[in-house]
Every structure is written in C-alpha cells, then in structure tokens.
Tab-separated table of C-alpha atoms in Angstrom:
chain	number	residue	atom	x	y	z
P	190	MET	CA	0.000	0.000	0.000
P	191	LYS	CA	1.348	3.418	-0.960
P	192	ILE	CA	0.788	6.016	1.770
P	193	GLY	CA	0.828	9.768	1.257
P	194	PHE	CA	0.161	12.786	3.466
P	195	SER	CA	-1.113	16.332	3.157
P	196	LEU	CA	1.346	19.210	3.122
P	197	PRO	CA	1.125	21.850	5.901
P	198	GLN	CA	-1.406	24.108	4.206
P	199	ALA	CA	-4.519	24.911	6.242
P	200	GLY	CA	-5.255	26.014	9.775
P	201	GLY	CA	-2.568	26.730	12.335
P	202	VAL	CA	0.246	25.342	10.178
P	203	ALA	CA	-0.416	28.017	7.546
P	204	TRP	CA	1.598	30.383	9.757
P	205	GLN	CA	4.520	27.934	9.607
P	206	ALA	CA	4.920	28.134	5.825
P	207	PRO	CA	8.743	28.453	6.014
P	208	ARG	CA	8.794	24.876	7.336
P	209	VAL	CA	7.034	23.301	4.339
P	210	ALA	CA	10.274	22.330	2.590
P	211	GLY	CA	11.684	20.689	5.709
P	212	TYR	CA	8.414	18.858	6.319
P	213	ALA	CA	8.388	17.510	2.750
P	214	ARG	CA	11.978	16.276	3.030
P	215	GLU	CA	11.328	14.574	6.375
P	216	VAL	CA	8.124	12.866	5.277
P	217	GLU	CA	9.967	11.532	2.222
P	218	ARG	CA	12.782	10.302	4.490
P	219	LEU	CA	10.232	8.521	6.687
P	220	GLY	CA	9.161	6.488	3.662
P	221	ALA	CA	5.986	8.203	2.472
P	222	ASP	CA	5.048	7.825	-1.176
P	223	SER	CA	3.266	11.099	-1.949
P	224	LEU	CA	2.514	14.660	-0.767
P	225	TRP	CA	-0.752	16.478	-1.467
P	226	VAL	CA	-2.545	19.828	-1.439
P	227	ILE	CA	-6.164	20.989	-1.358
P	228	ASP	CA	-7.705	24.015	-3.099
P	229	ARG	CA	-9.749	26.333	-0.890
P	230	LEU	CA	-10.193	29.980	-1.882
P	231	LEU	CA	-12.637	31.354	0.718
P	232	SER	CA	-14.103	30.681	4.134
P	233	PRO	CA	-17.529	32.334	3.764
P	234	VAL	CA	-19.052	33.975	6.826
P	235	ASP	CA	-22.576	32.852	5.882
P	236	PRO	CA	-22.107	30.030	3.367
P	237	ALA	CA	-24.983	28.988	1.138
P	238	ILE	CA	-23.605	25.438	1.326
P	239	GLY	CA	-21.683	24.213	4.338
P	240	HIS	CA	-18.717	21.878	4.270
P	241	ASN	CA	-19.414	18.113	4.183
P	242	GLY	CA	-23.101	18.587	4.880
P	243	GLY	CA	-22.628	20.956	7.817
P	244	GLU	CA	-23.831	24.528	8.208
P	245	ARG	CA	-20.451	26.272	8.058
P	246	PHE	CA	-16.852	25.936	6.986
P	247	PRO	CA	-14.289	24.423	9.382
P	248	ASP	CA	-12.092	26.891	11.234
P	249	GLU	CA	-9.064	25.423	9.412
P	250	PHE	CA	-10.251	27.035	6.168
P	251	ARG	CA	-9.815	30.531	7.597
P	252	ALA	CA	-6.114	30.282	6.743
P	253	VAL	CA	-5.076	28.374	3.612
P	254	LEU	CA	-1.820	28.564	1.657
P	255	ASP	CA	-1.720	28.545	-2.154
P	256	PRO	CA	-1.643	24.985	-3.546
P	257	PHE	CA	0.570	25.716	-6.555
P	258	VAL	CA	3.248	27.411	-4.474
P	259	LEU	CA	3.279	24.556	-1.943
P	260	LEU	CA	3.613	21.928	-4.669
P	261	GLY	CA	6.538	23.881	-6.095
P	262	VAL	CA	8.248	23.953	-2.712
P	263	ALA	CA	7.652	20.228	-2.215
P	264	ALA	CA	8.908	19.426	-5.714
P	265	ALA	CA	12.158	21.299	-5.107
P	266	ALA	CA	12.661	19.810	-1.636
P	267	THR	CA	12.159	16.133	-2.543
P	268	GLU	CA	13.505	13.579	-4.992
P	269	ARG	CA	11.219	10.551	-4.950
P	270	VAL	CA	7.673	11.166	-3.694
P	271	LEU	CA	4.779	11.959	-5.991
P	272	ILE	CA	3.331	15.452	-5.582
P	273	GLY	CA	-0.364	15.854	-6.198
P	274	SER	CA	-3.564	17.839	-5.802
P	275	ASN	CA	-6.624	16.370	-4.152
P	276	VAL	CA	-8.168	18.417	-5.527
P	277	LEU	CA	-7.726	21.558	-7.633
P	278	ASN	CA	-11.073	23.133	-8.512
P	279	ALA	CA	-10.285	23.224	-12.211
P	280	PRO	CA	-13.280	25.326	-13.417
P	281	TRP	CA	-11.910	28.352	-11.518
P	282	TYR	CA	-8.816	28.640	-13.716
P	283	PRO	CA	-8.285	29.633	-17.346
P	284	PRO	CA	-6.918	26.390	-18.803
P	285	ALA	CA	-3.893	28.086	-20.377
P	286	VAL	CA	-2.880	29.426	-16.957
P	287	LEU	CA	-3.564	26.080	-15.287
P	288	GLY	CA	-1.605	24.254	-17.985
P	289	ARG	CA	1.434	26.508	-17.529
P	290	ALA	CA	1.420	25.939	-13.766
P	291	LEU	CA	1.035	22.167	-14.002
P	292	THR	CA	3.668	21.808	-16.715
P	293	THR	CA	6.084	23.836	-14.583
P	294	LEU	CA	5.416	21.611	-11.561
P	295	ASP	CA	5.936	18.425	-13.544
P	296	VAL	CA	9.188	19.677	-15.059
P	297	LEU	CA	10.378	20.987	-11.692
P	298	SER	CA	9.680	17.633	-10.017
P	299	GLY	CA	11.180	15.526	-12.792
P	300	GLY	CA	7.836	14.005	-13.799
P	301	ARG	CA	6.276	13.349	-10.378
P	302	LEU	CA	3.054	15.386	-10.659
P	303	VAL	CA	-0.405	13.855	-10.178
P	304	ALA	CA	-3.104	16.304	-11.321
P	305	GLY	CA	-6.249	15.756	-9.274
P	306	PHE	CA	-9.272	17.872	-10.219
P	307	GLY	CA	-12.746	18.529	-8.914
P	308	VAL	CA	-15.615	20.726	-10.087
P	309	GLY	CA	-15.966	22.694	-6.837
P	310	TRP	CA	-19.104	23.108	-4.742
P	311	SER	CA	-19.029	26.474	-2.910
P	312	PRO	CA	-21.198	29.196	-4.538
P	313	GLU	CA	-19.220	31.969	-2.858
P	314	GLU	CA	-15.954	30.730	-4.331
P	315	PHE	CA	-17.426	30.669	-7.835
P	316	GLU	CA	-18.720	34.196	-7.287
P	317	ALA	CA	-15.228	35.296	-6.224
P	318	VAL	CA	-13.625	34.031	-9.458
P	319	ASN	CA	-16.517	35.285	-11.639
P	320	VAL	CA	-17.287	31.839	-13.033
P	321	PRO	CA	-20.930	30.647	-13.247
P	322	MET	CA	-21.262	27.641	-10.975
P	323	ALA	CA	-23.873	26.083	-13.283
P	324	GLU	CA	-21.181	25.763	-15.971
P	325	ARG	CA	-18.642	23.963	-13.800
P	326	GLY	CA	-19.042	20.527	-15.402
P	327	SER	CA	-18.818	21.732	-18.987
P	328	ARG	CA	-15.914	24.021	-18.084
P	329	LEU	CA	-14.035	21.087	-16.578
P	330	ASP	CA	-14.573	19.068	-19.758
P	331	GLU	CA	-13.148	21.894	-21.862
P	332	THR	CA	-10.250	22.332	-19.437
P	333	LEU	CA	-9.335	18.676	-19.957
P	334	ASP	CA	-9.455	19.265	-23.722
P	335	VAL	CA	-7.145	22.293	-23.515
P	336	LEU	CA	-4.666	20.536	-21.246
P	337	ASP	CA	-4.545	17.612	-23.654
P	338	ARG	CA	-3.707	19.998	-26.506
P	339	LEU	CA	-1.041	21.828	-24.510
P	340	TRP	CA	0.571	18.593	-23.357
P	341	THR	CA	0.551	16.766	-26.698
P	342	ALA	CA	0.554	19.270	-29.575
P	343	ASP	CA	2.825	22.027	-30.874
P	344	PRO	CA	1.279	24.289	-32.070
P	345	ALA	CA	-1.664	23.830	-29.698
P	346	GLU	CA	-5.116	25.255	-30.372
P	347	TYR	CA	-8.646	24.926	-28.981
P	348	ARG	CA	-11.962	26.725	-29.405
P	349	GLY	CA	-14.899	25.789	-27.214
P	350	GLU	CA	-17.986	27.310	-25.678
P	351	HIS	CA	-16.227	28.568	-22.551
P	352	TRP	CA	-12.508	28.608	-23.299
P	353	THR	CA	-10.363	29.532	-26.280
P	354	LEU	CA	-6.719	28.725	-26.866
P	355	PRO	CA	-5.467	30.652	-29.900
P	356	ALA	CA	-2.923	28.686	-31.914
P	357	THR	CA	0.267	28.878	-29.883
P	358	ARG	CA	3.736	27.434	-29.900
P	359	ALA	CA	3.866	24.984	-27.013
P	360	ALA	CA	7.409	23.644	-26.950
P	361	LEU	CA	7.693	23.015	-23.201
P	362	LYS	CA	5.995	19.746	-22.346
P	363	PRO	CA	5.739	17.823	-19.056
P	364	VAL	CA	8.389	15.181	-18.455
P	365	ARG	CA	5.553	12.741	-18.958
P	366	ARG	CA	1.889	13.570	-19.425
P	367	PRO	CA	0.675	14.018	-15.833
P	368	PRO	CA	-1.982	11.473	-14.904
P	369	VAL	CA	-5.339	13.176	-14.353
P	370	TYR	CA	-7.478	11.967	-11.459
P	371	LEU	CA	-10.990	13.231	-10.796
P	372	ALA	CA	-13.090	13.436	-7.651
P	373	ALA	CA	-16.521	12.019	-8.470
P	374	PHE	CA	-19.594	11.001	-6.516
P	375	ALA	CA	-22.554	11.889	-8.764
P	376	PRO	CA	-23.333	9.660	-11.787
P	377	ALA	CA	-22.300	12.307	-14.344
P	378	SER	CA	-18.963	12.833	-12.599
P	379	MET	CA	-18.371	9.092	-12.403
P	380	ARG	CA	-18.986	8.825	-16.143
P	381	ARG	CA	-16.385	11.548	-16.674
P	382	VAL	CA	-13.844	9.504	-14.723
P	383	ALA	CA	-14.687	6.430	-16.776
P	384	ARG	CA	-14.439	8.254	-20.116
P	385	ARG	CA	-11.652	10.734	-19.576
P	386	ALA	CA	-9.538	10.260	-16.454
P	387	ASP	CA	-6.568	8.163	-15.446
P	388	GLY	CA	-7.991	7.611	-11.978
P	389	TRP	CA	-10.595	8.315	-9.303
P	390	LEU	CA	-10.324	10.203	-5.992
P	391	PRO	CA	-12.817	8.930	-3.389
P	392	ALA	CA	-12.745	9.856	0.315
P	393	LEU	CA	-13.522	8.409	3.750
P	394	VAL	CA	-13.993	10.475	6.922
P	395	LEU	CA	-12.987	9.270	10.404
P	396	PRO	CA	-14.537	8.600	12.869
P	397	ARG	CA	-17.752	8.416	10.808
P	398	ALA	CA	-16.115	6.492	7.972
P	399	ALA	CA	-18.702	4.767	5.834
P	400	ASP	CA	-18.425	1.109	5.023
P	401	VAL	CA	-15.510	0.612	2.620
P	402	ARG	CA	-17.663	-1.470	0.319
P	403	THR	CA	-20.399	1.172	0.056
P	404	ALA	CA	-18.111	4.196	-0.218
P	405	VAL	CA	-15.301	2.771	-2.349
P	406	THR	CA	-15.636	-0.785	-3.665
P	407	GLU	CA	-19.126	-0.538	-5.170
P	408	PRO	CA	-18.674	2.899	-6.846
P	409	TRP	CA	-15.316	1.751	-8.189
P	410	ALA	CA	-16.985	-1.268	-9.782
P	411	VAL	CA	-19.504	1.066	-11.436
P	412	ILE	CA	-16.715	3.293	-12.795
P	413	ARG	CA	-14.861	0.286	-14.161
P	414	ARG	CA	-18.022	-0.952	-15.871
P	415	MET	CA	-18.621	2.499	-17.378
P	416	ALA	CA	-15.040	2.548	-18.649
P	417	ALA	CA	-15.487	-0.802	-20.379
P	418	GLU	CA	-18.735	0.409	-21.936
P	419	ALA	CA	-16.845	3.470	-23.237
P	420	GLY	CA	-14.257	1.235	-24.902
P	421	ARG	CA	-11.516	1.795	-22.328
P	422	ASP	CA	-9.528	-0.819	-20.423
P	423	PRO	CA	-10.744	-0.675	-16.781
P	424	ASP	CA	-7.400	-2.042	-15.623
P	425	GLY	CA	-5.799	1.140	-16.937
P	426	LEU	CA	-7.602	3.203	-14.285
P	427	ASP	CA	-6.198	3.849	-10.815
P	428	VAL	CA	-7.658	5.039	-7.512
P	429	VAL	CA	-6.189	7.134	-4.665
P	430	LEU	CA	-8.285	7.199	-1.484
P	431	ARG	CA	-8.264	10.242	0.777
P	432	ILE	CA	-8.690	9.523	4.490
P	433	TYR	CA	-9.617	12.435	6.682
P	434	PRO	CA	-9.442	11.965	10.433
P	435	THR	CA	-11.496	14.798	11.963
P	436	VAL	CA	-11.281	14.177	15.728
P	437	ARG	CA	-8.092	14.634	17.714
P	438	SER	CA	-7.608	11.705	20.053
P	439	GLY	CA	-4.875	9.564	21.478
P	440	THR	CA	-5.993	6.660	19.317
P	441	VAL	CA	-6.182	8.435	15.962
P	442	VAL	CA	-3.016	6.835	14.578
P	443	ASP	CA	-4.363	3.370	15.385
P	444	GLU	CA	-7.728	4.281	13.851
P	445	VAL	CA	-6.094	5.463	10.626
P	446	ALA	CA	-3.861	2.394	10.436
P	447	GLY	CA	-6.857	0.153	11.058
P	448	LEU	CA	-8.832	1.805	8.278
P	449	ILE	CA	-5.908	1.459	5.875
P	450	GLY	CA	-5.835	-2.250	6.696
P	451	ARG	CA	-9.557	-2.564	5.998
P	452	VAL	CA	-9.205	-0.674	2.727
P	453	GLU	CA	-6.416	-2.980	1.584
P	454	ALA	CA	-8.427	-6.078	2.503
P	455	GLU	CA	-11.807	-4.961	1.160
P	456	SER	CA	-10.987	-2.979	-1.991
P	457	GLU	CA	-8.622	-2.631	-4.922
P	458	VAL	CA	-7.178	0.622	-3.513
P	459	ARG	CA	-3.405	0.506	-3.214
P	460	HIS	CA	-2.676	4.197	-2.576
P	461	VAL	CA	-4.095	6.268	0.274
P	462	LEU	CA	-3.683	9.914	1.254
P	463	VAL	CA	-3.950	10.697	4.976
P	464	ASP	CA	-5.134	14.297	5.368
P	465	LEU	CA	-3.716	15.672	8.622
P	466	MET	CA	-5.413	19.084	8.344
P	467	TYR	CA	-7.814	18.623	11.265
P	468	LEU	CA	-5.327	16.982	13.606
P	469	ALA	CA	-2.447	19.412	14.047
P	470	ASP	CA	-1.708	23.118	14.523
P	471	ASP	CA	2.014	22.487	14.400
P	472	VAL	CA	4.322	21.010	11.769
P	473	ASP	CA	6.111	18.877	14.358
P	474	ARG	CA	2.786	17.310	15.306
P	475	MET	CA	2.075	16.558	11.641
P	476	LEU	CA	5.438	14.813	11.378
P	477	ASP	CA	4.743	12.773	14.515
P	478	LEU	CA	1.398	11.661	13.116
P	479	ALA	CA	2.863	10.753	9.709
P	480	ALA	CA	5.656	8.764	11.367
P	481	GLY	CA	3.132	7.009	13.600
P	482	VAL	CA	0.888	5.962	10.720
P	483	LEU	CA	3.814	4.650	8.669
P	484	SER	CA	5.171	2.723	11.628
P	485	ARG	CA	1.789	1.157	12.487
P	486	VAL	CA	1.105	0.074	8.914
P	487	ARG	CA	4.583	-0.974	7.828
P	488	GLY	CA	6.447	-1.610	11.072
P	489	PRO	CA	9.503	0.284	12.389
P	490	ARG	CA	12.104	1.320	9.833
P	491	GLY	CA	15.255	-0.727	10.000
C-alpha cells in the first residue's frame, strides 16, 4: 500500500509556511510515497452550502496557503515522492494558466506530478472568481481538452464554448503527461472519470467512515463498468483514497492504520492519502502523526 500525506497548508500550520520544505523532506525520508494539497479559496461567513453537509466551513479554512506554491516547494525539496492535488477546482482557472502551472510543476519535479481535479461546490468561491457555478461541469470538460492539446501538440489550439486557446507554440511539455485523477460522486462525474480520467479520488472520513464497500468498492466497480462500456480498459484506471481523520484523540493513529488495513483487505485501492489538516496546529505534530501511521502500517524502519 502506498501512503501519502497532506502538506502543511490549512489552519494553524499556515503560519509555519517556512517549514514546508523541511516537512516535505522529512516525510519523504520517513518512507511516504506522496505529498498532497487541497484548493480552498474562501471561508464564507454565511455560506450557502456548508462543508461536508454541515452549516459552516471548518475553522481550518480561515487560513489556507496557495496549492501551486506549496507543490513547487515540495517538488524542489524532494527527490522521490509523488506530488499531487486532491483536488484543484479546475473550473476556476483559465486552462492556459492552469496548464502553464502544471507543466512547470511536472518539469520541476522531474515528472512526479499527479493532477487531481474537482468541479468545486461552494457558490461563494465561484462568485469570487466570476465563473458561473452552473457551468462547472462543462468548463471542466473543456479544461481537460485544452490541457490535452497543450501537453501533446505544438502548435496547440482549442476553441470551445467557454474557453479559447489561440494557436500557440507549445514547446515546453511535461516530463511525462501528468496522470489526471478526478473526484466524483454523482453519476455524471463518475462517467467523466470512466471516459476521460486516469484515476478516481474517493474519500472516507474518520470517525464516521462509511463502510468501505459502500463508499469505495461498489462505486469503483460502477466506474470500471462504465469505462469498459466506453471502450476503455478498466485495468488502466487507478484510484487514490483520501482519508480524513477529523477528531483529535490519542488513538487516531491506530484508527487510521486500522482503516488502511480494511481498505487494503476490502478494496482494490493501493494508494491512500492521509489528510492531517484537522489533527495538528504544528508542523512537528504533523510529522509525529505521519511517522506514527507509517510505523503502524509498515512496522519500524530498519
């Protein structure tokens, strides 16, 4: 099982940004396989839609560092781990700007970028970027089209309903075409994964983690079936599961390790991301938690 962790990005650790590079190096040294960012633009005072079914946004979202900058720092500070987004809200960004940033990150990291996208869900954030929320799905589809052009063609050109890429010289390419993973829970989003993506990004929340079969195994089977129906090889698709522990307790490391064991036994998932955002206000605490999870799952390092 590959095990990754979130970078220090949100909440109290946002004020410890100068320690991000050291954190990334140490987590890599501990044996982690990947490092990840989220994409949160606002923490609305009176949100129209709360986070994860609640009425408000978590306090951690009141301070969030830029995901692209953090991935750049992590890329420069490490040599082996994958660096990824889970997720970037792709409809917010002009695809040409997004493509430049992602290509830079892949080149900077030597081909270690995993591009994870979502459509976004907060009305206030869409208002802040002046993008109609109702267009988010179609804008994501066009963004995937533009990125494909920029990463495979020179000159590259695209003209769609929402985005235009005038014919442009596009000599700088990623080291390898970054795999694109999509967060998807609704049927239309799952079909997009099946038709267009390299992988799926599901999530489980602790302590109220749903049954692995219901939350991961069964939807994954549906996505694989949809991929076959679309003429794609289901075995060519991958999955990275995000685990968010949300309650600080003395047993949280054991709970995370136990869930990882269940996931490995009950699903085809072989790569998990442990999001430490809600568990630590200090980078040292994040490192302790990451070391604890790795030790519980894999045993002490020799």
